[in-house]
Structure formats: structure tokens, C-alpha cells
mmCIF file of C-alpha atoms in Angstrom:
data_model
loop_
_atom_site.group_PDB
_atom_site.id
_atom_site.type_symbol
_atom_site.label_atom_id
_atom_site.label_comp_id
_atom_site.label_asym_id
_atom_site.label_seq_id
_atom_site.Cartn_x
_atom_site.Cartn_y
_atom_site.Cartn_z
ATOM 1 C CA UNK H 1 3.715 18.631 -5.320
ATOM 2 C CA UNK H 2 2.650 20.917 -2.463
ATOM 3 C CA UNK H 3 4.594 20.743 0.800
ATOM 4 C CA UNK H 4 1.477 19.578 2.624
ATOM 5 C CA UNK H 5 1.041 16.753 0.093
ATOM 6 C CA UNK H 6 4.702 15.809 0.447
ATOM 7 C CA UNK H 7 4.227 15.521 4.211
ATOM 8 C CA UNK H 8 1.186 13.270 3.688
ATOM 9 C CA UNK H 9 3.194 11.168 1.215
ATOM 10 C CA UNK H 10 6.032 10.735 3.729
ATOM 11 C CA UNK H 11 3.647 9.826 6.539
ATOM 12 C CA UNK H 12 1.822 7.318 4.366
ATOM 13 C CA UNK H 13 5.107 5.765 3.224
ATOM 14 C CA UNK H 14 6.312 5.461 6.810
ATOM 15 C CA UNK H 15 3.141 3.661 7.903
ATOM 16 C CA UNK H 16 3.061 1.325 4.913
ATOM 17 C CA UNK H 17 6.743 0.594 5.581
ATOM 18 C CA UNK H 18 5.902 -0.313 9.165
ATOM 19 C CA UNK H 19 3.175 -2.640 7.916
ATOM 20 C CA UNK H 20 5.749 -4.607 5.903
ATOM 21 C CA UNK H 21 7.803 -5.240 9.037
ATOM 22 C CA UNK H 22 4.689 -6.309 10.945
ATOM 23 C CA UNK H 23 3.334 -8.557 8.179
ATOM 24 C CA UNK H 24 6.704 -10.293 7.885
ATOM 25 C CA UNK H 25 6.459 -10.983 11.612
ATOM 26 C CA UNK H 26 2.885 -12.286 11.842
ATOM 27 C CA UNK H 27 2.150 -13.993 8.505
ATOM 28 C CA UNK H 28 3.926 -17.273 9.409
ATOM 29 C CA UNK H 29 1.597 -17.606 12.420
ATOM 30 C CA UNK H 30 -1.659 -16.042 11.209
ATOM 31 C CA UNK H 31 -1.444 -16.939 7.508
ATOM 32 C CA UNK H 32 -2.044 -14.585 4.540
ATOM 33 C CA UNK H 33 -5.833 -14.603 4.796
ATOM 34 C CA UNK H 34 -5.859 -14.331 8.600
ATOM 35 C CA UNK H 35 -3.521 -11.331 8.540
ATOM 36 C CA UNK H 36 -5.587 -9.560 5.878
ATOM 37 C CA UNK H 37 -8.944 -10.192 7.570
ATOM 38 C CA UNK H 38 -7.606 -9.015 10.922
ATOM 39 C CA UNK H 39 -5.954 -5.835 9.647
ATOM 40 C CA UNK H 40 -8.922 -4.790 7.489
ATOM 41 C CA UNK H 41 -11.448 -5.434 10.275
ATOM 42 C CA UNK H 42 -9.415 -3.534 12.872
ATOM 43 C CA UNK H 43 -8.527 -0.756 10.463
ATOM 44 C CA UNK H 44 -12.082 -0.441 9.159
ATOM 45 C CA UNK H 45 -13.585 -0.332 12.654
ATOM 46 C CA UNK H 46 -11.127 2.358 13.746
ATOM 47 C CA UNK H 47 -11.821 4.418 10.619
ATOM 48 C CA UNK H 48 -15.585 4.066 11.014
ATOM 49 C CA UNK H 49 -15.388 5.426 14.566
ATOM 50 C CA UNK H 50 -13.209 8.308 13.376
ATOM 51 C CA UNK H 51 -15.545 9.083 10.465
ATOM 52 C CA UNK H 52 -18.610 9.107 12.671
ATOM 53 C CA UNK H 53 -16.880 11.350 15.210
ATOM 54 C CA UNK H 54 -16.254 13.788 12.348
ATOM 55 C CA UNK H 55 -19.862 13.554 11.178
ATOM 56 C CA UNK H 56 -19.020 11.474 8.102
ATOM 57 C CA UNK H 57 -20.546 8.203 6.932
ATOM 58 C CA UNK H 58 -19.623 5.868 4.108
ATOM 59 C CA UNK H 59 -22.201 5.894 1.307
ATOM 60 C CA UNK H 60 -23.387 2.340 1.949
ATOM 61 C CA UNK H 61 -25.995 2.565 -0.820
ATOM 62 C CA UNK H 62 -22.998 2.229 -3.151
ATOM 63 C CA UNK H 63 -22.088 -1.097 -1.574
ATOM 64 C CA UNK H 64 -21.247 -2.734 -4.903
ATOM 65 C CA UNK H 65 -18.631 -0.091 -5.657
ATOM 66 C CA UNK H 66 -17.260 -0.459 -2.131
ATOM 67 C CA UNK H 67 -16.899 -4.204 -2.605
ATOM 68 C CA UNK H 68 -14.951 -3.645 -5.815
ATOM 69 C CA UNK H 69 -12.755 -1.049 -4.129
ATOM 70 C CA UNK H 70 -12.279 -3.331 -1.131
ATOM 71 C CA UNK H 71 -11.108 -6.078 -3.471
ATOM 72 C CA UNK H 72 -8.772 -3.809 -5.479
ATOM 73 C CA UNK H 73 -7.229 -1.834 -2.620
ATOM 74 C CA UNK H 74 -7.289 -4.254 0.304
ATOM 75 C CA UNK H 75 -8.412 -7.870 -0.036
ATOM 76 C CA UNK H 76 -6.532 -8.797 -3.220
ATOM 77 C CA UNK H 77 -3.262 -6.816 -2.866
ATOM 78 C CA UNK H 78 -2.894 -7.515 0.876
ATOM 79 C CA UNK H 79 -3.418 -11.232 0.311
ATOM 80 C CA UNK H 80 -1.024 -11.316 -2.662
ATOM 81 C CA UNK H 81 1.657 -9.464 -0.693
ATOM 82 C CA UNK H 82 1.229 -11.870 2.217
ATOM 83 C CA UNK H 83 1.457 -14.833 -0.160
ATOM 84 C CA UNK H 84 4.634 -13.419 -1.698
ATOM 85 C CA UNK H 85 6.245 -13.236 1.744
ATOM 86 C CA UNK H 86 5.823 -16.976 2.214
ATOM 87 C CA UNK H 87 8.619 -17.547 -0.333
ATOM 88 C CA UNK H 88 10.320 -14.117 -0.475
ATOM 89 C CA UNK H 89 12.024 -12.153 2.238
ATOM 90 C CA UNK H 90 10.777 -8.671 3.102
ATOM 91 C CA UNK H 91 13.423 -6.957 0.975
ATOM 92 C CA UNK H 92 12.509 -8.854 -2.187
ATOM 93 C CA UNK H 93 8.806 -8.276 -1.595
ATOM 94 C CA UNK H 94 9.459 -4.559 -1.099
ATOM 95 C CA UNK H 95 11.338 -4.305 -4.415
ATOM 96 C CA UNK H 96 8.405 -5.915 -6.229
ATOM 97 C CA UNK H 97 5.951 -3.592 -4.470
ATOM 98 C CA UNK H 98 7.994 -0.606 -5.668
ATOM 99 C CA UNK H 99 6.854 -1.415 -9.208
ATOM 100 C CA UNK H 100 3.398 -0.059 -8.344
ATOM 101 C CA UNK H 101 4.157 3.495 -9.626
ATOM 102 C CA UNK H 102 5.171 2.018 -12.992
ATOM 103 C CA UNK H 103 1.821 0.252 -13.231
ATOM 104 C CA UNK H 104 0.102 3.481 -12.169
ATOM 105 C CA UNK H 105 1.975 5.388 -14.877
ATOM 106 C CA UNK H 106 0.779 2.837 -17.425
ATOM 107 C CA UNK H 107 -2.839 3.194 -16.286
ATOM 108 C CA UNK H 108 -2.468 6.984 -16.404
ATOM 109 C CA UNK H 109 -1.132 6.837 -19.960
ATOM 110 C CA UNK H 110 -4.042 4.648 -21.057
ATOM 111 C CA UNK H 111 -6.579 6.897 -19.346
ATOM 112 C CA UNK H 112 -5.180 10.224 -20.523
ATOM 113 C CA UNK H 113 -3.994 9.002 -23.927
ATOM 114 C CA UNK H 114 -0.665 10.806 -23.636
ATOM 115 C CA UNK H 115 2.970 9.833 -23.433
ATOM 116 C CA UNK H 116 4.720 9.959 -20.049
ATOM 117 C CA UNK H 117 7.142 12.795 -19.364
ATOM 118 C CA UNK H 118 10.842 11.948 -19.784
ATOM 119 C CA UNK H 119 11.728 13.416 -16.403
ATOM 120 C CA UNK H 120 9.070 11.325 -14.735
ATOM 121 C CA UNK H 121 10.381 8.150 -16.344
ATOM 122 C CA UNK H 122 13.975 8.947 -15.360
ATOM 123 C CA UNK H 123 12.881 9.615 -11.789
ATOM 124 C CA UNK H 124 10.951 6.341 -11.584
ATOM 125 C CA UNK H 125 13.850 4.318 -12.992
ATOM 126 C CA UNK H 126 16.285 5.990 -10.587
ATOM 127 C CA UNK H 127 13.986 5.413 -7.607
ATOM 128 C CA UNK H 128 13.348 1.754 -8.423
ATOM 129 C CA UNK H 129 17.076 1.203 -9.013
ATOM 130 C CA UNK H 130 17.715 2.772 -5.616
ATOM 131 C CA UNK H 131 15.168 0.467 -3.998
ATOM 132 C CA UNK H 132 16.841 -2.541 -5.621
ATOM 133 C CA UNK H 133 20.295 -1.472 -4.418
ATOM 134 C CA UNK H 134 19.067 -0.758 -0.898
ATOM 135 C CA UNK H 135 17.351 -4.118 -0.650
ATOM 136 C CA UNK H 136 20.163 -6.060 -2.368
ATOM 137 C CA UNK H 137 22.627 -4.782 0.198
ATOM 138 C CA UNK H 138 20.460 -6.397 2.869
ATOM 139 C CA UNK H 139 20.065 -9.596 0.872
ATOM 140 C CA UNK H 140 17.411 -10.633 -1.613
ATOM 141 C CA UNK H 141 16.150 -14.145 -1.061
ATOM 142 C CA UNK H 142 13.743 -16.354 -2.987
ATOM 143 C CA UNK H 143 13.030 -19.783 -1.506
ATOM 144 C CA UNK H 144 11.263 -22.781 -3.075
ATOM 145 C CA UNK H 145 8.156 -21.674 -4.903
ATOM 146 C CA UNK H 146 9.706 -18.248 -5.455
ATOM 147 C CA UNK H 147 8.211 -17.866 -8.933
ATOM 148 C CA UNK H 148 4.759 -17.862 -7.363
ATOM 149 C CA UNK H 149 5.945 -15.300 -4.814
ATOM 150 C CA UNK H 150 7.348 -13.003 -7.524
ATOM 151 C CA UNK H 151 4.161 -13.185 -9.582
ATOM 152 C CA UNK H 152 2.047 -12.577 -6.479
ATOM 153 C CA UNK H 153 4.145 -9.525 -5.540
ATOM 154 C CA UNK H 154 3.916 -7.994 -9.024
ATOM 155 C CA UNK H 155 0.202 -8.730 -9.281
ATOM 156 C CA UNK H 156 -0.394 -7.142 -5.883
ATOM 157 C CA UNK H 157 1.459 -3.991 -6.987
ATOM 158 C CA UNK H 158 -0.582 -3.758 -10.191
ATOM 159 C CA UNK H 159 -3.933 -4.297 -8.459
ATOM 160 C CA UNK H 160 -3.070 -1.732 -5.784
ATOM 161 C CA UNK H 161 -2.159 0.832 -8.460
ATOM 162 C CA UNK H 162 -5.439 0.318 -10.317
ATOM 163 C CA UNK H 163 -7.395 0.597 -7.076
ATOM 164 C CA UNK H 164 -6.317 4.226 -6.765
ATOM 165 C CA UNK H 165 -7.769 5.055 -10.187
ATOM 166 C CA UNK H 166 -11.024 3.271 -9.351
ATOM 167 C CA UNK H 167 -11.338 5.242 -6.116
ATOM 168 C CA UNK H 168 -10.672 8.544 -7.890
ATOM 169 C CA UNK H 169 -13.355 7.843 -10.508
ATOM 170 C CA UNK H 170 -16.104 6.266 -8.428
ATOM 171 C CA UNK H 171 -15.726 8.080 -5.095
ATOM 172 C CA UNK H 172 -14.783 11.596 -6.147
ATOM 173 C CA UNK H 173 -15.698 14.041 -3.383
ATOM 174 C CA UNK H 174 -16.210 11.478 -0.606
ATOM 175 C CA UNK H 175 -14.465 12.252 2.695
ATOM 176 C CA UNK H 176 -11.204 10.269 3.031
ATOM 177 C CA UNK H 177 -12.103 8.801 6.447
ATOM 178 C CA UNK H 178 -15.484 7.533 5.254
ATOM 179 C CA UNK H 179 -13.989 6.213 2.016
ATOM 180 C CA UNK H 180 -11.159 4.395 3.798
ATOM 181 C CA UNK H 181 -13.582 2.905 6.352
ATOM 182 C CA UNK H 182 -15.860 1.559 3.643
ATOM 183 C CA UNK H 183 -12.919 0.201 1.663
ATOM 184 C CA UNK H 184 -11.397 -1.638 4.625
ATOM 185 C CA UNK H 185 -14.675 -3.139 5.849
ATOM 186 C CA UNK H 186 -15.614 -4.207 2.324
ATOM 187 C CA UNK H 187 -12.251 -5.935 1.946
ATOM 188 C CA UNK H 188 -12.779 -7.713 5.258
ATOM 189 C CA UNK H 189 -16.280 -8.842 4.234
ATOM 190 C CA UNK H 190 -14.967 -10.316 1.001
ATOM 191 C CA UNK H 191 -12.242 -12.327 2.721
ATOM 192 C CA UNK H 192 -14.041 -13.556 5.835
ATOM 193 C CA UNK H 193 -15.497 -16.659 4.105
ATOM 194 C CA UNK H 194 -11.975 -17.654 3.046
ATOM 195 C CA UNK H 195 -11.091 -18.184 6.722
ATOM 196 C CA UNK H 196 -13.151 -21.369 6.570
ATOM 197 C CA UNK H 197 -10.648 -22.740 4.047
ATOM 198 C CA UNK H 198 -7.500 -20.921 5.213
ATOM 199 C CA UNK H 199 -7.804 -20.480 9.006
ATOM 200 C CA UNK H 200 -5.187 -19.076 11.360
ATOM 201 C CA UNK H 201 -2.105 -21.292 11.424
ATOM 202 C CA UNK H 202 -1.997 -21.219 15.244
ATOM 203 C CA UNK H 203 -4.122 -20.181 18.197
ATOM 204 C CA UNK H 204 -3.920 -16.381 18.565
ATOM 205 C CA UNK H 205 -1.924 -15.174 21.552
ATOM 206 C CA UNK H 206 -2.028 -11.819 23.329
ATOM 207 C CA UNK H 207 1.255 -10.856 21.661
ATOM 208 C CA UNK H 208 -0.062 -11.733 18.198
ATOM 209 C CA UNK H 209 -3.303 -9.843 18.778
ATOM 210 C CA UNK H 210 -1.367 -6.762 19.894
ATOM 211 C CA UNK H 211 0.744 -6.821 16.741
ATOM 212 C CA UNK H 212 -2.372 -7.228 14.604
ATOM 213 C CA UNK H 213 -3.981 -4.240 16.337
ATOM 214 C CA UNK H 214 -0.918 -2.097 15.590
ATOM 215 C CA UNK H 215 -0.947 -3.343 11.989
ATOM 216 C CA UNK H 216 -4.660 -2.621 11.614
ATOM 217 C CA UNK H 217 -4.617 0.846 13.182
ATOM 218 C CA UNK H 218 -1.308 2.124 11.786
ATOM 219 C CA UNK H 219 -0.839 0.131 8.578
ATOM 220 C CA UNK H 220 -4.471 0.085 7.471
ATOM 221 C CA UNK H 221 -6.524 2.800 9.183
ATOM 222 C CA UNK H 222 -4.171 5.782 9.373
ATOM 223 C CA UNK H 223 -2.138 4.810 6.289
ATOM 224 C CA UNK H 224 -5.216 4.557 4.063
ATOM 225 C CA UNK H 225 -6.701 7.721 5.498
ATOM 226 C CA UNK H 226 -3.573 9.537 4.319
ATOM 227 C CA UNK H 227 -3.500 7.635 1.027
ATOM 228 C CA UNK H 228 -7.036 8.607 0.032
ATOM 229 C CA UNK H 229 -6.409 12.188 1.056
ATOM 230 C CA UNK H 230 -3.382 12.145 -1.246
ATOM 231 C CA UNK H 231 -5.464 10.752 -4.118
ATOM 232 C CA UNK H 232 -8.043 13.513 -3.604
ATOM 233 C CA UNK H 233 -5.364 16.224 -3.726
ATOM 234 C CA UNK H 234 -2.773 14.920 -6.184
ATOM 235 C CA UNK H 235 -4.498 12.166 -8.164
ATOM 236 C CA UNK H 236 -3.957 8.386 -8.206
ATOM 237 C CA UNK H 237 -0.840 8.334 -10.404
ATOM 238 C CA UNK H 238 1.141 10.612 -8.108
ATOM 239 C CA UNK H 239 -0.273 8.999 -4.959
ATOM 240 C CA UNK H 240 1.091 5.622 -6.130
ATOM 241 C CA UNK H 241 4.620 6.974 -5.665
ATOM 242 C CA UNK H 242 4.205 6.249 -1.960
ATOM 243 C CA UNK H 243 5.254 2.680 -2.800
ATOM 244 C CA UNK H 244 8.726 3.936 -3.705
ATOM 245 C CA UNK H 245 9.157 5.120 -0.115
ATOM 246 C CA UNK H 246 7.873 1.945 1.545
ATOM 247 C CA UNK H 247 11.133 -0.072 1.230
ATOM 248 C CA UNK H 248 13.212 2.819 2.539
ATOM 249 C CA UNK H 249 10.996 3.172 5.582
ATOM 250 C CA UNK H 250 10.944 -0.599 5.960
ATOM 251 C CA UNK H 251 14.734 -0.527 6.337
ATOM 252 C CA UNK H 252 14.518 2.316 8.841
ATOM 253 C CA UNK H 253 11.797 0.574 10.873
ATOM 254 C CA UNK H 254 13.854 -2.624 10.882
ATOM 255 C CA UNK H 255 16.778 -0.655 12.283
ATOM 256 C CA UNK H 256 14.645 1.182 14.864
ATOM 257 C CA UNK H 257 12.500 -1.742 16.051
ATOM 258 C CA UNK H 258 14.555 -4.844 15.345
ATOM 259 C CA UNK H 259 18.073 -3.441 15.675
ATOM 260 C CA UNK H 260 18.847 -4.500 12.108
ATOM 261 C CA UNK H 261 22.029 -2.883 10.738
ATOM 262 C CA UNK H 262 21.901 -0.590 7.709
ATOM 263 C CA UNK H 263 24.816 -1.344 5.334
ATOM 264 C CA UNK H 264 26.476 1.617 3.571
ATOM 265 C CA UNK H 265 25.196 0.350 0.213
ATOM 266 C CA UNK H 266 21.641 0.508 1.569
ATOM 267 C CA UNK H 267 22.189 4.142 2.494
ATOM 268 C CA UNK H 268 23.380 4.851 -1.054
ATOM 269 C CA UNK H 269 20.344 3.072 -2.453
ATOM 270 C CA UNK H 270 17.982 5.038 -0.222
ATOM 271 C CA UNK H 271 19.635 8.279 -1.325
ATOM 272 C CA UNK H 272 19.082 7.304 -4.977
ATOM 273 C CA UNK H 273 15.470 6.445 -4.180
ATOM 274 C CA UNK H 274 14.915 9.818 -2.520
ATOM 275 C CA UNK H 275 16.490 11.634 -5.493
ATOM 276 C CA UNK H 276 14.276 9.704 -7.922
ATOM 277 C CA UNK H 277 11.126 10.436 -5.934
ATOM 278 C CA UNK H 278 12.001 14.144 -5.806
ATOM 279 C CA UNK H 279 12.457 14.123 -9.582
ATOM 280 C CA UNK H 280 9.068 12.458 -10.051
ATOM 281 C CA UNK H 281 7.329 14.872 -7.707
ATOM 282 C CA UNK H 282 8.853 17.898 -9.440
ATOM 283 C CA UNK H 283 7.219 16.694 -12.642
ATOM 284 C CA UNK H 284 4.060 18.598 -13.539
ATOM 285 C CA UNK H 285 1.631 16.341 -15.369
ATOM 286 C CA UNK H 286 0.117 17.879 -18.438
ATOM 287 C CA UNK H 287 -3.566 18.627 -18.329
ATOM 288 C CA UNK H 288 -5.598 15.820 -19.761
#
């Protein structure tokens, strides 16, 4: 992976990691659907302004494809992740989300009709083991209804992974800002009717709105702008490895913003995760 791509991967992982901390904070008040509608609307609006300033526009004539992408990469995975956090703590949800690169590898194998590289598999196993150790040191917790939370977390990871392949196939060549804007706004459009059934759990306050704005701009707008740029440069399978970095950055954001301690075992787990990611990124996929 190029150094520029590695920098984009790190930035994307840091922003997605921040979104986990923010979702954990607001989902009990706003609800899974409310959080997802708010972050996609705010993120999509910010991206649309940025795209227009750069002279780019989403290809709205392909609105059906945008709706599918919005479902795969925003509405469905965001909602499933939020649902999982109703019965799982952030650490457990992050471990489940780290399975996304494994799903992406499976989709890549099916699409290219080739076996995965041994080094890539070893790197993925090492990275996921590191994520598990890092999160276990901070405590993994599953409350009542945890089976639903686990299934929701795994399903969200799988849907998110497939969304990258759909974007690469159907939107090849589209500017990342325009693509991300269309994806976010499509996801918001799909979920807005659900607010009639699953409204906000409480009246929004200024503090809640501020946190949702940060989540929408950082965790949706900028993060997805980087993510789609990474897909365009490196492909969807390699871009999915960003999910291996999310838990590590989640721990670091928790320490920086919430003064949460980082146990020594978490540091060891993060080191293993970093080593696994480096091994994966050193892998050169065969032409297919």
C-alpha cells in the first residue's frame, strides 16, 4: 500500500473510531434510527456543499443505485451497529465490527475466483486477535438480548463490507465527495420514514445536537470521503481493513476524551493489531 493510502487509511480509522465513542454516547437518548438519520443528513449535507464547491455533483440520474448504496453503506450497517450497542458495550461491538475485513476477503475470493494469500490470512487473524485482546482487557459485556446484539453487529460488518464492492462496481470513476454525498443522503432518505415508528427517545437538547453534528461531520462526512477515496485507489477489499483500526482508535479516543485508562493488556492487543494490519497491507493481491 502506498504511503499516501496508508495515511488515508489511518485518518479514516481515526474518524470511524471517534464515531463509535459518539454513538455509544447518544444512542440511548436518540435511538438507533434517530442517530442514523441525523448523522447521514448532517454528513450528506456537508459533503454536498463540499462537492459543489469543488465543482462536483452526484449523478442523481442513477438514484436507484444510490439508494442501494445508501442502504448497504449507511442505513443498514449504521442501524445494525446502533442496535448492537443497545445490548453490547462499545468494546464488544468494536470486536464484531473488526470482522468486516474477513467478510470483504470472502467477497473478494468469490469475485476473483482465487484463494486468499496465506500472509493476508495470517495478518487478518493476528489483527482480529489483537482487537479481541485489546477490548477484552477493557471488559467485554453482553446484557440481556445479547444474541440479537451479536447478530446485528456481525450483519452490520458484512453489509458494510459488501457496500464497498458495490460502490467500486457501480460508481467507478465518480469523485469521492460526490459519491459520499449521494450515499449519505440516500441512506437518510431511506430511513426517514422509520422515524414515524421509532422516534427520538427524548427531546433533543443543544448538547445532543452538538454531538450529532460532530458525529455527522467527522464520522460520516469526512470519514466516508476518505473511505471512498481509499476504495478508488486500493480497491474495496483493502479499504475494508480500516475496520481493524477502528477499535484501536476507539480506545485512544476514550482515553483522550473521556479519561478512560488504557490497561497494559490493551496496549499489547493494539500492538498485535498494528502488526497484523501491516502484514495485510504488505500483501500484494494477485491480478484478477
